[in-house]
Amino acid sequence: MKLKTTLLAGAITLASGTASLAADSSDPIVIPIHNWSSQIVMSHVVGQIFESMGNSVEFVTTDSQAVYESVRLGDVTLELEVWEGAFGASFRAALEKGGLHDAGDHDAVTREDWWYPMWTKDACPGLPDWKALNECAHLFATAETGDKGRYLDGPVDWLKHGKERVEALDMNFTVINAGSAAALWAEIGSAEKDKRPVVVFNWTPNFAEAVWPGEFVEFPEWVDGCDKDPAVGPNPNALYDCGNPAQGYLKKAAWDGMPDKWPGAYDVLKKISFTNPQIAEMAKFVDTDEMEPEEAAERWLEENESVWKVWVDGGT
Ligand code: TMO
């Protein structure tokens, strides 16, 4: 069977004159795992697809910024969720150094920024404008933040530059970093009981949008260079004086050595494209339904064969 496949592959190569269709290496494809649910479930979904093709897969838990250096060096094979807002800068820096490449976009459109559940707007009707938020800062004051408003930002490795933005826009807020994604959901959940105004870091696609209707704060629109050139954005002397991209990309990235070492898996990686609802559902299985990520991935694959099987066998 193996011989026949190889011969057939050889014939196709000769006929088409394209790259070799050699078998994938038996070394494990190394997939990184980070600290938010959709990325963990998606990584297991794709890992299980690769395993179904006969590949071996290894998962490693890594920092979500440092991972681009690891992919560039080939210590990690790929990254499935390159969010423009959080990781665009690290991804671009690694691209410039060389060793990793853009393996295509997901269908999903992403946004990551300051966000509030809708009841917050009852107390601060000028929202979603950031200046209105700033005028309402006292509504968000806590014992911890004194007369400043409290903004609960994401874990530090998501590098949201919340503190820099507060300074650049001269806002009356104190930025606190959550220790985990779960701490963000706990903050919204506890505010829900008495409809206390809160503003926290959030993103889409995510399970949260189905649980708590809400909106992103509208900051000065993102302009390329806002994180590199002080002249860009409303404050001529500061970086990070813009919101994150409101229509951000979600990319896949791969080590440059992947196409040669695992051509079959690489071909599938290139075809993989998840939508906003698919990604939100992956997160929901874990964050709402409390499934283990591996179990959530199995369930997703079972229920979505028509989505992923075409990536593997071309839909035949
Ligand atoms: C990187 N994240 C999706 C959590 O903003």
PDB file of N, CA and C in Angstrom, residues 115 117-120 184-198 207-208 210-213:
ATOM      1  N   TRP A 115     -13.573  46.434  26.549  1.00  0.00           N
ATOM      2  CA  TRP A 115     -14.943  45.965  26.264  1.00  0.00           C
ATOM      3  C   TRP A 115     -15.767  46.075  27.537  1.00  0.00           C
ATOM      4  N   PRO A 117     -19.828  44.918  29.283  1.00  0.00           N
ATOM      5  CA  PRO A 117     -21.152  44.311  29.131  1.00  0.00           C
ATOM      6  C   PRO A 117     -22.187  45.436  29.041  1.00  0.00           C
ATOM      7  N   MET A 118     -23.289  45.191  28.320  1.00  0.00           N
ATOM      8  CA  MET A 118     -24.223  46.258  27.939  1.00  0.00           C
ATOM      9  C   MET A 118     -24.776  47.060  29.110  1.00  0.00           C
ATOM     10  N   TRP A 119     -24.930  46.420  30.300  1.00  0.00           N
ATOM     11  CA  TRP A 119     -25.500  47.188  31.424  1.00  0.00           C
ATOM     12  C   TRP A 119     -24.605  48.375  31.808  1.00  0.00           C
ATOM     13  N   THR A 120     -23.338  48.321  31.453  1.00  0.00           N
ATOM     14  CA  THR A 120     -22.414  49.414  31.764  1.00  0.00           C
ATOM     15  C   THR A 120     -22.844  50.702  31.061  1.00  0.00           C
ATOM     16  N   LEU A 184     -10.913  37.272  33.852  1.00  0.00           N
ATOM     17  CA  LEU A 184     -11.754  38.234  33.113  1.00  0.00           C
ATOM     18  C   LEU A 184     -13.227  37.822  33.207  1.00  0.00           C
ATOM     19  N   TRP A 185     -13.477  36.527  32.985  1.00  0.00           N
ATOM     20  CA  TRP A 185     -14.880  36.052  33.005  1.00  0.00           C
ATOM     21  C   TRP A 185     -15.451  36.161  34.407  1.00  0.00           C
ATOM     22  N   ALA A 186     -14.617  35.938  35.428  1.00  0.00           N
ATOM     23  CA  ALA A 186     -15.079  36.059  36.808  1.00  0.00           C
ATOM     24  C   ALA A 186     -15.461  37.507  37.115  1.00  0.00           C
ATOM     25  N   GLU A 187     -14.695  38.445  36.588  1.00  0.00           N
ATOM     26  CA  GLU A 187     -14.967  39.875  36.815  1.00  0.00           C
ATOM     27  C   GLU A 187     -16.326  40.268  36.211  1.00  0.00           C
ATOM     28  N   ILE A 188     -16.573  39.815  34.985  1.00  0.00           N
ATOM     29  CA  ILE A 188     -17.857  40.143  34.345  1.00  0.00           C
ATOM     30  C   ILE A 188     -18.993  39.446  35.098  1.00  0.00           C
ATOM     31  N   GLY A 189     -18.777  38.179  35.442  1.00  0.00           N
ATOM     32  CA  GLY A 189     -19.805  37.403  36.134  1.00  0.00           C
ATOM     33  C   GLY A 189     -20.195  38.014  37.466  1.00  0.00           C
ATOM     34  N   SER A 190     -19.227  38.506  38.224  1.00  0.00           N
ATOM     35  CA  SER A 190     -19.572  39.060  39.542  1.00  0.00           C
ATOM     36  C   SER A 190     -20.226  40.431  39.398  1.00  0.00           C
ATOM     37  N   ALA A 191     -19.879  41.182  38.350  1.00  0.00           N
ATOM     38  CA  ALA A 191     -20.511  42.488  38.124  1.00  0.00           C
ATOM     39  C   ALA A 191     -21.959  42.332  37.665  1.00  0.00           C
ATOM     40  N   GLU A 192     -22.255  41.176  37.073  1.00  0.00           N
ATOM     41  CA  GLU A 192     -23.582  40.956  36.488  1.00  0.00           C
ATOM     42  C   GLU A 192     -24.680  40.953  37.555  1.00  0.00           C
ATOM     43  N   LYS A 193     -24.362  40.453  38.743  1.00  0.00           N
ATOM     44  CA  LYS A 193     -25.389  40.296  39.777  1.00  0.00           C
ATOM     45  C   LYS A 193     -26.065  41.623  40.094  1.00  0.00           C
ATOM     46  N   ASP A 194     -25.269  42.678  40.336  1.00  0.00           N
ATOM     47  CA  ASP A 194     -25.883  43.979  40.645  1.00  0.00           C
ATOM     48  C   ASP A 194     -25.675  44.973  39.506  1.00  0.00           C
ATOM     49  N   LYS A 195     -25.388  44.452  38.313  1.00  0.00           N
ATOM     50  CA  LYS A 195     -25.224  45.294  37.116  1.00  0.00           C
ATOM     51  C   LYS A 195     -24.235  46.443  37.367  1.00  0.00           C
ATOM     52  N   ARG A 196     -23.145  46.085  38.006  1.00  0.00           N
ATOM     53  CA  ARG A 196     -22.081  47.058  38.285  1.00  0.00           C
ATOM     54  C   ARG A 196     -21.323  47.348  36.984  1.00  0.00           C
ATOM     55  N   PRO A 197     -21.029  48.633  36.694  1.00  0.00           N
ATOM     56  CA  PRO A 197     -20.275  48.944  35.475  1.00  0.00           C
ATOM     57  C   PRO A 197     -18.856  48.353  35.552  1.00  0.00           C
ATOM     58  N   VAL A 198     -18.451  47.676  34.502  1.00  0.00           N
ATOM     59  CA  VAL A 198     -17.067  47.176  34.423  1.00  0.00           C
ATOM     60  C   VAL A 198     -16.552  47.338  33.005  1.00  0.00           C
ATOM     61  N   PHE A 207     -16.399  32.875  23.194  1.00  0.00           N
ATOM     62  CA  PHE A 207     -17.682  32.381  23.739  1.00  0.00           C
ATOM     63  C   PHE A 207     -18.464  33.508  24.401  1.00  0.00           C
ATOM     64  N   ALA A 208     -17.756  34.546  24.876  1.00  0.00           N
ATOM     65  CA  ALA A 208     -18.362  35.563  25.749  1.00  0.00           C
ATOM     66  C   ALA A 208     -19.493  36.320  25.064  1.00  0.00           C
ATOM     67  N   ALA A 210     -21.827  35.273  23.260  1.00  0.00           N
ATOM     68  CA  ALA A 210     -23.117  34.589  23.366  1.00  0.00           C
ATOM     69  C   ALA A 210     -23.660  34.646  24.790  1.00  0.00           C
ATOM     70  N   VAL A 211     -22.790  34.953  25.759  1.00  0.00           N
ATOM     71  CA  VAL A 211     -23.194  34.946  27.164  1.00  0.00           C
ATOM     72  C   VAL A 211     -23.564  36.352  27.643  1.00  0.00           C
ATOM     73  N   TRP A 212     -22.718  37.337  27.309  1.00  0.00           N
ATOM     74  CA  TRP A 212     -22.938  38.715  27.750  1.00  0.00           C
ATOM     75  C   TRP A 212     -22.938  39.641  26.548  1.00  0.00           C
ATOM     76  N   PRO A 213     -24.100  40.131  26.117  1.00  0.00           N
ATOM     77  CA  PRO A 213     -24.079  41.153  25.073  1.00  0.00           C
ATOM     78  C   PRO A 213     -23.239  42.333  25.552  1.00  0.00           C
TER      79      PRO A 213
END
